[in-house]
Tab-separated table of C-alpha atoms in Angstrom:
chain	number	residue	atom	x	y	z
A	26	UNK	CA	19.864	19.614	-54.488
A	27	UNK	CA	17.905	20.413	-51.652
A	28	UNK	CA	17.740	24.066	-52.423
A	29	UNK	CA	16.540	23.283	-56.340
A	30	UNK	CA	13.643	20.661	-54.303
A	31	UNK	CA	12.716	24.048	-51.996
A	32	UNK	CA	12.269	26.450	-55.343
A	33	UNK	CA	10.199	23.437	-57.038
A	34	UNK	CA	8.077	23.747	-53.737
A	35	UNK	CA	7.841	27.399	-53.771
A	36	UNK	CA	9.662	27.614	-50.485
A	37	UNK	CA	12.966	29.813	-49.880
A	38	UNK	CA	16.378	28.094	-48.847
A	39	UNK	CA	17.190	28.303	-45.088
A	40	UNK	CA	20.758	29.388	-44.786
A	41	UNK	CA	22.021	27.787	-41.881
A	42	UNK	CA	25.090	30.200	-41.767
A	43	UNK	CA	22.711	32.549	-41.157
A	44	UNK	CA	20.510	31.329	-38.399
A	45	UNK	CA	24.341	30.795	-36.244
A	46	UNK	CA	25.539	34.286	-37.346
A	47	UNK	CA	22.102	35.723	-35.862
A	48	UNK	CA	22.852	33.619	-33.091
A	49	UNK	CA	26.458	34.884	-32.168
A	50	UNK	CA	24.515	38.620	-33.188
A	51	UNK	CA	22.280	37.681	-29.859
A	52	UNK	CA	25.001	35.534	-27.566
A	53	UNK	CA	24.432	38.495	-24.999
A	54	UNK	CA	21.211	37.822	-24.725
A	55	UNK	CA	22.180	34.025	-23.463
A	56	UNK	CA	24.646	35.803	-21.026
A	57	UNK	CA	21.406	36.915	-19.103
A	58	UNK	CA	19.056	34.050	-19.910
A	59	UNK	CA	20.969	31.393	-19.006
A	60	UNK	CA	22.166	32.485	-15.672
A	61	UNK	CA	18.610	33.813	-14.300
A	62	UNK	CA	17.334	30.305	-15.585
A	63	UNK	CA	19.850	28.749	-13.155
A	64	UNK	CA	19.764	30.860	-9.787
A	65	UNK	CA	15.864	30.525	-10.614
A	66	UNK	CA	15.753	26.737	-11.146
A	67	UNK	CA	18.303	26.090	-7.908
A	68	UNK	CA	16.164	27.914	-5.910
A	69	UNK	CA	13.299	26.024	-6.939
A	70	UNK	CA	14.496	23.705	-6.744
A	71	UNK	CA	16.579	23.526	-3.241
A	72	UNK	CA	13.237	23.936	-2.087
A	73	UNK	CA	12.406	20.534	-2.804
A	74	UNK	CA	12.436	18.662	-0.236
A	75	UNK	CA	14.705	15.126	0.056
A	76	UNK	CA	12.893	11.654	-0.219
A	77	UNK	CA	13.594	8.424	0.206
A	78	UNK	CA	11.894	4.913	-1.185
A	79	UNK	CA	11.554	1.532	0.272
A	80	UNK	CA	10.215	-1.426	-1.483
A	81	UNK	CA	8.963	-5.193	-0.228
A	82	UNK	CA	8.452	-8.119	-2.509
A	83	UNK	CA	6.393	-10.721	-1.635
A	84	UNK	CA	5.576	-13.809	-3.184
A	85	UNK	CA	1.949	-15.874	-2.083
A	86	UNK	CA	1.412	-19.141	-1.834
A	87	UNK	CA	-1.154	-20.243	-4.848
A	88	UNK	CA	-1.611	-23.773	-4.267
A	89	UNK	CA	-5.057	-23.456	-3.967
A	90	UNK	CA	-5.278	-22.391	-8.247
A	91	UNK	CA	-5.663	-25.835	-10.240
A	92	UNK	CA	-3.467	-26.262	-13.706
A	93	UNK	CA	-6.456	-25.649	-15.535
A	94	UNK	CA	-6.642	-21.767	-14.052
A	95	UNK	CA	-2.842	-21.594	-15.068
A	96	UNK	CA	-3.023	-22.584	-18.752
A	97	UNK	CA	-6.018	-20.047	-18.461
A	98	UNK	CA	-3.768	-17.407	-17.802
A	99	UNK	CA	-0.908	-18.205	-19.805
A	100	UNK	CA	-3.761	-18.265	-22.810
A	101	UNK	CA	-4.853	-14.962	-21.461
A	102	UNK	CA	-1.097	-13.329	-21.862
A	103	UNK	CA	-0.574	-14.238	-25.182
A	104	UNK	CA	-4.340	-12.370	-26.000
A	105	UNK	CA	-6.411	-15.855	-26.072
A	106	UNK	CA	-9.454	-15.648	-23.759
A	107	UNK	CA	-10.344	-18.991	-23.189
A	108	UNK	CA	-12.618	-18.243	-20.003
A	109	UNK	CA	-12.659	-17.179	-16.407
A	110	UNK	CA	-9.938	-17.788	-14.229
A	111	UNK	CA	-11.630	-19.101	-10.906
A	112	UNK	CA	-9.994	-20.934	-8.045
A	113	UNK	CA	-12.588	-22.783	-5.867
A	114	UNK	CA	-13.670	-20.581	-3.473
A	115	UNK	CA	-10.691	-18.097	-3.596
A	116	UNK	CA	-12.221	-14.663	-4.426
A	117	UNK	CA	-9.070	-12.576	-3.442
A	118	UNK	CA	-6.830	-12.912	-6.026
A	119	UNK	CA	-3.462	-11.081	-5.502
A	120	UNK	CA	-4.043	-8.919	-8.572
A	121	UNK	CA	-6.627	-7.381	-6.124
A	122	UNK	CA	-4.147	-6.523	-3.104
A	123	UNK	CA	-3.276	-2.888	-4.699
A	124	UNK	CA	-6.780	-2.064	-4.685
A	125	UNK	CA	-7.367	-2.989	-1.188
A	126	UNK	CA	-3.925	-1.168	0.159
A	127	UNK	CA	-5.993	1.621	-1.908
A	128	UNK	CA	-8.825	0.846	0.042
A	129	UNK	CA	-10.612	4.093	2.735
A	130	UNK	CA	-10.301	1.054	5.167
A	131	UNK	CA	-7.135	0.244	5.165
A	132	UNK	CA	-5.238	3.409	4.722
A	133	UNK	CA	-7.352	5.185	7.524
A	134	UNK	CA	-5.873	1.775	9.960
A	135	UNK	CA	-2.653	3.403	9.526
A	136	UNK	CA	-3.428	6.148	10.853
A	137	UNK	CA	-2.312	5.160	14.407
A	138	UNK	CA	0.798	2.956	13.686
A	139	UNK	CA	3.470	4.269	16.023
A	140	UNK	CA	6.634	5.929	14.098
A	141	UNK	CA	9.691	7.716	15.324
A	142	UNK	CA	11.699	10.461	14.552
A	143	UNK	CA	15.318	10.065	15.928
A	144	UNK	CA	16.788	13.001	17.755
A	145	UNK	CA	20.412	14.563	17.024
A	146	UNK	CA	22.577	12.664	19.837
A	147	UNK	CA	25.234	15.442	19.243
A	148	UNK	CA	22.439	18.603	20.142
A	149	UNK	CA	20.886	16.269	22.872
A	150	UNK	CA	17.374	16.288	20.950
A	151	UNK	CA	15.496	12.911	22.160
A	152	UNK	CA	13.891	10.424	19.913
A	153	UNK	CA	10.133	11.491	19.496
A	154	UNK	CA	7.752	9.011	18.974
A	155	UNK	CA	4.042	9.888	17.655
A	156	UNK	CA	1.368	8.398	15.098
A	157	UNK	CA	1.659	8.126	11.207
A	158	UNK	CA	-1.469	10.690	11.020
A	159	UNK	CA	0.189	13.029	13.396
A	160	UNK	CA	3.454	12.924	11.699
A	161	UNK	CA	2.204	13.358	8.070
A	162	UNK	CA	-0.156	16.114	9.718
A	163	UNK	CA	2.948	18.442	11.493
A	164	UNK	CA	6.222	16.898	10.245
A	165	UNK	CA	5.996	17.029	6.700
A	166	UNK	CA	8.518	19.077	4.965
A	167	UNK	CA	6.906	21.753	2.401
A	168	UNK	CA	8.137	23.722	-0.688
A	169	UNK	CA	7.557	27.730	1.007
A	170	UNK	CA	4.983	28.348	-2.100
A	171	UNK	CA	3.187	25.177	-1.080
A	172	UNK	CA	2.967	26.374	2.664
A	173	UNK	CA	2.214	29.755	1.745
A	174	UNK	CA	-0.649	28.825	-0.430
A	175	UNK	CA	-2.149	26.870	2.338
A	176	UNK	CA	-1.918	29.397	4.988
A	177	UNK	CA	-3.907	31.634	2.917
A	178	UNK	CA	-5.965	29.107	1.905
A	179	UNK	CA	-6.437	28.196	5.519
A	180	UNK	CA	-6.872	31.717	6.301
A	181	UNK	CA	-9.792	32.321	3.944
A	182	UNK	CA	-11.775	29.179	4.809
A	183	UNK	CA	-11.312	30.500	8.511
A	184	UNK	CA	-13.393	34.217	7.654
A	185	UNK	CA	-16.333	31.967	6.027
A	186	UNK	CA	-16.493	28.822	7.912
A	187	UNK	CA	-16.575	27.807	11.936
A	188	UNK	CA	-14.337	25.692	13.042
A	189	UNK	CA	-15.981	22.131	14.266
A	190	UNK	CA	-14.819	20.681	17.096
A	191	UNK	CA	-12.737	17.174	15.427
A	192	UNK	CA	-13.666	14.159	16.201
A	193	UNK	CA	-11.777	11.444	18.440
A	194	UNK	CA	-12.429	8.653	16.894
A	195	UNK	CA	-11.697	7.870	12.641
A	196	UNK	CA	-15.002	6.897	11.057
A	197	UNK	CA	-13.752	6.004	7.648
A	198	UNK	CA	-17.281	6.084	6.385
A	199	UNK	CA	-17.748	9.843	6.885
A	200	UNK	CA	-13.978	11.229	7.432
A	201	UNK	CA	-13.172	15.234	7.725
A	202	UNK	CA	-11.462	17.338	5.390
A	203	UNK	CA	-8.197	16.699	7.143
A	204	UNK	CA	-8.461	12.950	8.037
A	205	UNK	CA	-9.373	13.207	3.625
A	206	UNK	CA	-6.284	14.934	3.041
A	207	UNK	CA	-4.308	12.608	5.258
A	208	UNK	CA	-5.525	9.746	2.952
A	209	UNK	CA	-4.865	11.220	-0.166
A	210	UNK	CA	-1.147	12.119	0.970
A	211	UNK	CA	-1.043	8.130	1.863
A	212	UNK	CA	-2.790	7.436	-1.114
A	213	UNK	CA	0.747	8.829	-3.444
A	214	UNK	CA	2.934	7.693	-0.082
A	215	UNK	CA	2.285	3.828	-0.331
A	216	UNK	CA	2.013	2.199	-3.646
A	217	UNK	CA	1.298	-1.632	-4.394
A	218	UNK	CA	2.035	-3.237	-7.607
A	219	UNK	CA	1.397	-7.164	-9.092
A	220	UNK	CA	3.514	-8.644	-11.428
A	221	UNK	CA	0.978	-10.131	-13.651
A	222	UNK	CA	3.272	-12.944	-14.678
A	223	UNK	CA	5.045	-14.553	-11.978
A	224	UNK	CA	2.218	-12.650	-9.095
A	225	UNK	CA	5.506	-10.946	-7.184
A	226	UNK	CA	3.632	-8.327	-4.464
A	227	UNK	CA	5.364	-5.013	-4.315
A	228	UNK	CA	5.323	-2.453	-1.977
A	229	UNK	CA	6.933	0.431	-2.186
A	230	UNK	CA	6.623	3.279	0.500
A	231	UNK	CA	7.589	7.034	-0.453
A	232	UNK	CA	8.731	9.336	2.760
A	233	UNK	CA	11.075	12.240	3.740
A	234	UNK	CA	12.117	10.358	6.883
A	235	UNK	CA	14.248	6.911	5.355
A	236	UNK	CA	13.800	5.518	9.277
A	237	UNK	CA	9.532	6.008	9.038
A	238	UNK	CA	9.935	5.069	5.117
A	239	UNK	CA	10.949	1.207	5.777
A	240	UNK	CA	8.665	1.552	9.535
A	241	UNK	CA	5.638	1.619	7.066
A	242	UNK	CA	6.673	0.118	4.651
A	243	UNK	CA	7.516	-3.333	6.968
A	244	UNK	CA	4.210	-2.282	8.481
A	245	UNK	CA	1.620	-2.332	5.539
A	246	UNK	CA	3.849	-5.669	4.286
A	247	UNK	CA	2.370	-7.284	7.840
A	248	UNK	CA	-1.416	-6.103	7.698
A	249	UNK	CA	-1.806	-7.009	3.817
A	250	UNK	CA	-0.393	-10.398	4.979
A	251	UNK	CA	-2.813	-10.161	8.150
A	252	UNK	CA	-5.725	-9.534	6.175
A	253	UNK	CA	-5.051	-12.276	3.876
A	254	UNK	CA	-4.560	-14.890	6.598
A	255	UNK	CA	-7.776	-13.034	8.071
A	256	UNK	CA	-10.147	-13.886	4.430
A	257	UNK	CA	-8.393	-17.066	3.561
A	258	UNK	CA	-9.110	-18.938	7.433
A	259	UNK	CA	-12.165	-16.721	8.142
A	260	UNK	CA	-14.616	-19.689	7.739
A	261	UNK	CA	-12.194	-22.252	8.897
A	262	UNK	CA	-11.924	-20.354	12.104
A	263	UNK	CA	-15.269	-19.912	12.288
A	264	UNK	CA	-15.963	-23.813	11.924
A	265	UNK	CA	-13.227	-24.038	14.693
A	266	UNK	CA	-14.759	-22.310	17.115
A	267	UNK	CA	-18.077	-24.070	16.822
A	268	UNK	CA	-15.823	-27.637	17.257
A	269	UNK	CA	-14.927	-26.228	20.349
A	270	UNK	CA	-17.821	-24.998	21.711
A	271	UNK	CA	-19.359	-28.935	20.841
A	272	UNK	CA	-16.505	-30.197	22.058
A	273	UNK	CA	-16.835	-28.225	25.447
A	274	UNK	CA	-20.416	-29.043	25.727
A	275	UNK	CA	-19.842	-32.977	25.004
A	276	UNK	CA	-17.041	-33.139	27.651
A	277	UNK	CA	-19.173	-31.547	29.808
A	278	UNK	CA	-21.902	-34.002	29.622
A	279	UNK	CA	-19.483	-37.280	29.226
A	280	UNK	CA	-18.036	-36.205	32.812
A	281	UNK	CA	-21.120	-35.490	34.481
A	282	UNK	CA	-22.958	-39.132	33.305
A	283	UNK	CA	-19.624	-40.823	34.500
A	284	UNK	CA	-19.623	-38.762	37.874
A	285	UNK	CA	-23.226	-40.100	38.036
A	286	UNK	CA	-22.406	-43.622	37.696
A	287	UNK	CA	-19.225	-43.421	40.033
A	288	UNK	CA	-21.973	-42.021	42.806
A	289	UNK	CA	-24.193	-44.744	41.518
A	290	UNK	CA	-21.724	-47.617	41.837
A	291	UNK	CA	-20.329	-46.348	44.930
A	292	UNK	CA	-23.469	-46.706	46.839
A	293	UNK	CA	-24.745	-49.742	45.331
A	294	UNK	CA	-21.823	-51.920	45.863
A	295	UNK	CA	-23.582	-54.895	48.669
A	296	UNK	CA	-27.010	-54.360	46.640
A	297	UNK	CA	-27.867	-57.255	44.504
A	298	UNK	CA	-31.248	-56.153	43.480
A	299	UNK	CA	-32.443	-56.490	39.881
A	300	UNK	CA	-33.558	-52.778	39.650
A	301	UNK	CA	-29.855	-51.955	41.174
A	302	UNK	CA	-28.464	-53.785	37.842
A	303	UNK	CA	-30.550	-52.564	35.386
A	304	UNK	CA	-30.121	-48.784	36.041
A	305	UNK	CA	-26.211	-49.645	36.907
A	306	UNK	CA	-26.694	-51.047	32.964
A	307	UNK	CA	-28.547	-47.934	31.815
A	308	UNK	CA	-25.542	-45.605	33.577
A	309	UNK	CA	-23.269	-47.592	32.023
A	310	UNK	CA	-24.614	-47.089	28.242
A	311	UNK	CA	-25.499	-43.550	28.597
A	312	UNK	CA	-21.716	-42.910	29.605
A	313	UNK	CA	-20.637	-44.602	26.964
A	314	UNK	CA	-22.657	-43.013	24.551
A	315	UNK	CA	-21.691	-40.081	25.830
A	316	UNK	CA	-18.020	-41.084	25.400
A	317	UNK	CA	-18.692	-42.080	22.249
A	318	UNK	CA	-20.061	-38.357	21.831
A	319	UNK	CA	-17.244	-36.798	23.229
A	320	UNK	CA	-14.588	-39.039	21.228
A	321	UNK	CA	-15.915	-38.100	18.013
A	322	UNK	CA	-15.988	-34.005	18.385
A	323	UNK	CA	-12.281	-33.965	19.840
A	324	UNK	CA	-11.374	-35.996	16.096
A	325	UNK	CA	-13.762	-33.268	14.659
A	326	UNK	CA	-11.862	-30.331	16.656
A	327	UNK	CA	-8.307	-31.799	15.545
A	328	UNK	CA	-9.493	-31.721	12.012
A	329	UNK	CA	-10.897	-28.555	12.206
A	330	UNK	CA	-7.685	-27.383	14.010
A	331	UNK	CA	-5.570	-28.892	10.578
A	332	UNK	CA	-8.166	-27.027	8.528
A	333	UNK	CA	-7.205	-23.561	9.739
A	334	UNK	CA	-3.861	-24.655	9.369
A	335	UNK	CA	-4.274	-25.438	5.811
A	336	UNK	CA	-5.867	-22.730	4.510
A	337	UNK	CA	-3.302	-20.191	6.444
A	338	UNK	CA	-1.289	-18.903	3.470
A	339	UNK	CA	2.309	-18.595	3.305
A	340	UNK	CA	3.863	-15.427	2.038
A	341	UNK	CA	7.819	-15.785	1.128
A	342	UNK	CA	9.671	-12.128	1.719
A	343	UNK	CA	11.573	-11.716	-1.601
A	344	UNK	CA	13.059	-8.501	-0.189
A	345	UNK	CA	12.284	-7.585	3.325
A	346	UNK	CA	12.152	-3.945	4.867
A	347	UNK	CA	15.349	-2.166	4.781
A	348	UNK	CA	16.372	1.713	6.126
A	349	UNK	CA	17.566	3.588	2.847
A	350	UNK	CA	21.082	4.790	2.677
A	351	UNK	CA	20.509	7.206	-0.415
A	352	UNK	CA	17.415	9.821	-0.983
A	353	UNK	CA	15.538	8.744	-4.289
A	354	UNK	CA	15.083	11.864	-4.780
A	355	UNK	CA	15.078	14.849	-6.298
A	356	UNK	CA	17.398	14.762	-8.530
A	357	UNK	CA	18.156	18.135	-8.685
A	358	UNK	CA	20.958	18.336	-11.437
A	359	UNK	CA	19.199	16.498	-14.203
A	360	UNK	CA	16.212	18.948	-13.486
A	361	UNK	CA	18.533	22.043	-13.698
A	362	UNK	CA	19.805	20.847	-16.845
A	363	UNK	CA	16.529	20.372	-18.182
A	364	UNK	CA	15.546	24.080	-17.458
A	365	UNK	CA	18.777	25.320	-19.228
A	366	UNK	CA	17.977	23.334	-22.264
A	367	UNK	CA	14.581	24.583	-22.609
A	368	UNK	CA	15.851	28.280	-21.664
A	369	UNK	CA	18.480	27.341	-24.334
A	370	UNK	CA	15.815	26.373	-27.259
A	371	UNK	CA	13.119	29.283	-26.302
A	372	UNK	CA	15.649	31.728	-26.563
A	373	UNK	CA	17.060	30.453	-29.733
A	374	UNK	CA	13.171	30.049	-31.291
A	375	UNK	CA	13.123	33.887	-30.061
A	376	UNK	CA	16.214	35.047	-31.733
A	377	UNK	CA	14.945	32.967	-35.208
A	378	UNK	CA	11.775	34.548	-34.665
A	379	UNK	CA	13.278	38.143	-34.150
A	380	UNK	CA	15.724	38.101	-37.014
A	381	UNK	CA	12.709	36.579	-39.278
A	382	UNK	CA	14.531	33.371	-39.852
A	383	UNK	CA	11.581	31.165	-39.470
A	384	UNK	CA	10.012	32.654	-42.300
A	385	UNK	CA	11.357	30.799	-45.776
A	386	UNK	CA	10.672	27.815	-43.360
A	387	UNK	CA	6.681	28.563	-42.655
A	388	UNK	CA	6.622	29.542	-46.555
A	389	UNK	CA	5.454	33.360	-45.545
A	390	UNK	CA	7.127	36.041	-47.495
């Protein structure tokens, strides 16, 4: 049927007999394919080298978003834009934390979190503590075409360009080309992610060391938590402060007018003068005013206290900061498969092509 539908079409019949008797005619040539693909592909891919993944999950405290914002959302999931979610005066919504992990800012303040590499006990090597940049600077493990590609690379900038003396100090406004590549490396190292429907933070933290891997990741989980405490009580702590500055200056000036009576009364005591009574009357108001003063800014400092308290968020660790037991990767075996598969069809579309068995199929005589 199929080969009267090809002759109707003008196109030859594909003998599939043929196309496996021109591959048995070539199964030499998969002797030598197929075993070059695979001492080629494990070499490759040996060089690899091992990594390991840790992830946080966070969940935020959003009592601060009305019902209204809510149904707002849930409209906005099933493709109904009813308007624009807003929350008071929140302005950092948590589908905003992955861009500032991603932030210049913040990646370049990891630069100087303290990580440690742990020495072999049985060779007597010592635990060796340094910086995240130094560590992703000298201690990363490379494939050998990656590190010879930049020695030469670093060799060739070296005939045409001085070497400046580096900075001491990390100006993430204008960084150098190494403090740039240090990002970028953190940039693919530390990913955050938002679960748009129940607003689950995830953190996940890529390394070759597992030990470093859940040090940052525990780390960036506590300075994205920081910040956010930092943005949500940032004017509450401001209005705090001001309390107690008031309520420092009102003290103040509540102990010195009751000082001043005490003197006052103290050496007026056998006096029973009219002008004795009346400023022993005036002492006594002004204190009290100023007690009244004073009263009044310690209930404003209290409440100002509660406010910071309030607006502190609470974050609840879903999954805290573990080491990793297994690497994540690479999975070397699936990927040496994959090369002997392809190797597999390219030789096979090669043999088809050689013995012209492609042919009938394109329609070319």
């Amino acid at each position: 049927m199929n080969g009267e539908l090809n002759k109707r079409k003008g196109v030859a019949p594909i003998s599939f007999g043929k196309l496996w008797k021109d591959i048995l005619k070539h199964k030499r040539l998969y002797y030598k394919v197929l075993p070059i693909t695979f001492v080629v592909s494990a070499i490759l891919l040996l060089s690899l080298p091992n990594y390991y993944k840790c992830e946080v999950l966070l969940a935020p405290e959003l009592s601060r978003v009305s019902s209204a914002n809510s149904l707002l959302s849930l409209a906005n999931n099933f493709g109904l834009k009813l308007g624009t979610e807003s929350s008071g005066s929140e302005a950092l919504f948590p589908n905003l934390y992955p861009d500032l992990i991603n932030s210049v800012d913040f990646k370049t303040s990891l630069f100087n979190v303290p990580v440690t590499i742990e020495g072999d006990e049985e060779k007597g090597e010592p635990d060796r503590t340094m910086s995240y940049y130094d560590y992703l600077k000298n201690e990363q493990k490379k494939t050998w075409w990656s590190a010879a590609f930049g020695g030469m690379k670093k060799w060739l900038v070296s005939l045409f360009k001085e070497e400046k003396p580096k900075p001491s100090t990390v100006n993430p406004f204008r960084l150098t080309m190494e403090q740039d590549g240090i990002v970028k490396v953190i940039e693919n190292k530390v990913v955050c992610d938002v679960d748009q429907n129940n607003l689950i933070i995830s953190i996940e933290v890529t390394d070759q060391n597992p030990l470093i891997c859940a040090t940052m990741a525990d780390t960036v989980k506590t300075r994205l938590q920081t910040f956010i405490t930092d943005y949500h009580t940032s004017k509450a702590r401001g209005d705090l402060e001001y309390n107690k500055k008031l309520y420092q200056e009102s003290k103040a000036r509540y102990e010195k007018v009751r000082q001043k009576y005490a003197e006052f009364v103290d050496g007026n005591q056998d006096l029973v003068l009219q002008t004795v009574r009346q400023k022993q009357t005036d002492l006594e108001n002004e204190m009290q005013l100023q007690y009244n003063a004073y009263t009044t800014v310690a209930a404003q400092l209290m409440a100002a206290e509660a406010r910071v308290q309030e607006e502190t968020p609470a974050f609840t660790t879903l999954q805290r900061a573990t080491v990793p037991v297994q690497k994540a990767g690479p999975v070397r075996a699936k990927w040496c498969l994959v090369f002997l598969f392809l190797a597999f069809l390219a030789t096979t579309a090669w043999i088809f092509y050689k013995e012209e068995d492609l042919k009938p199929l394109l329609g070319i005589d």
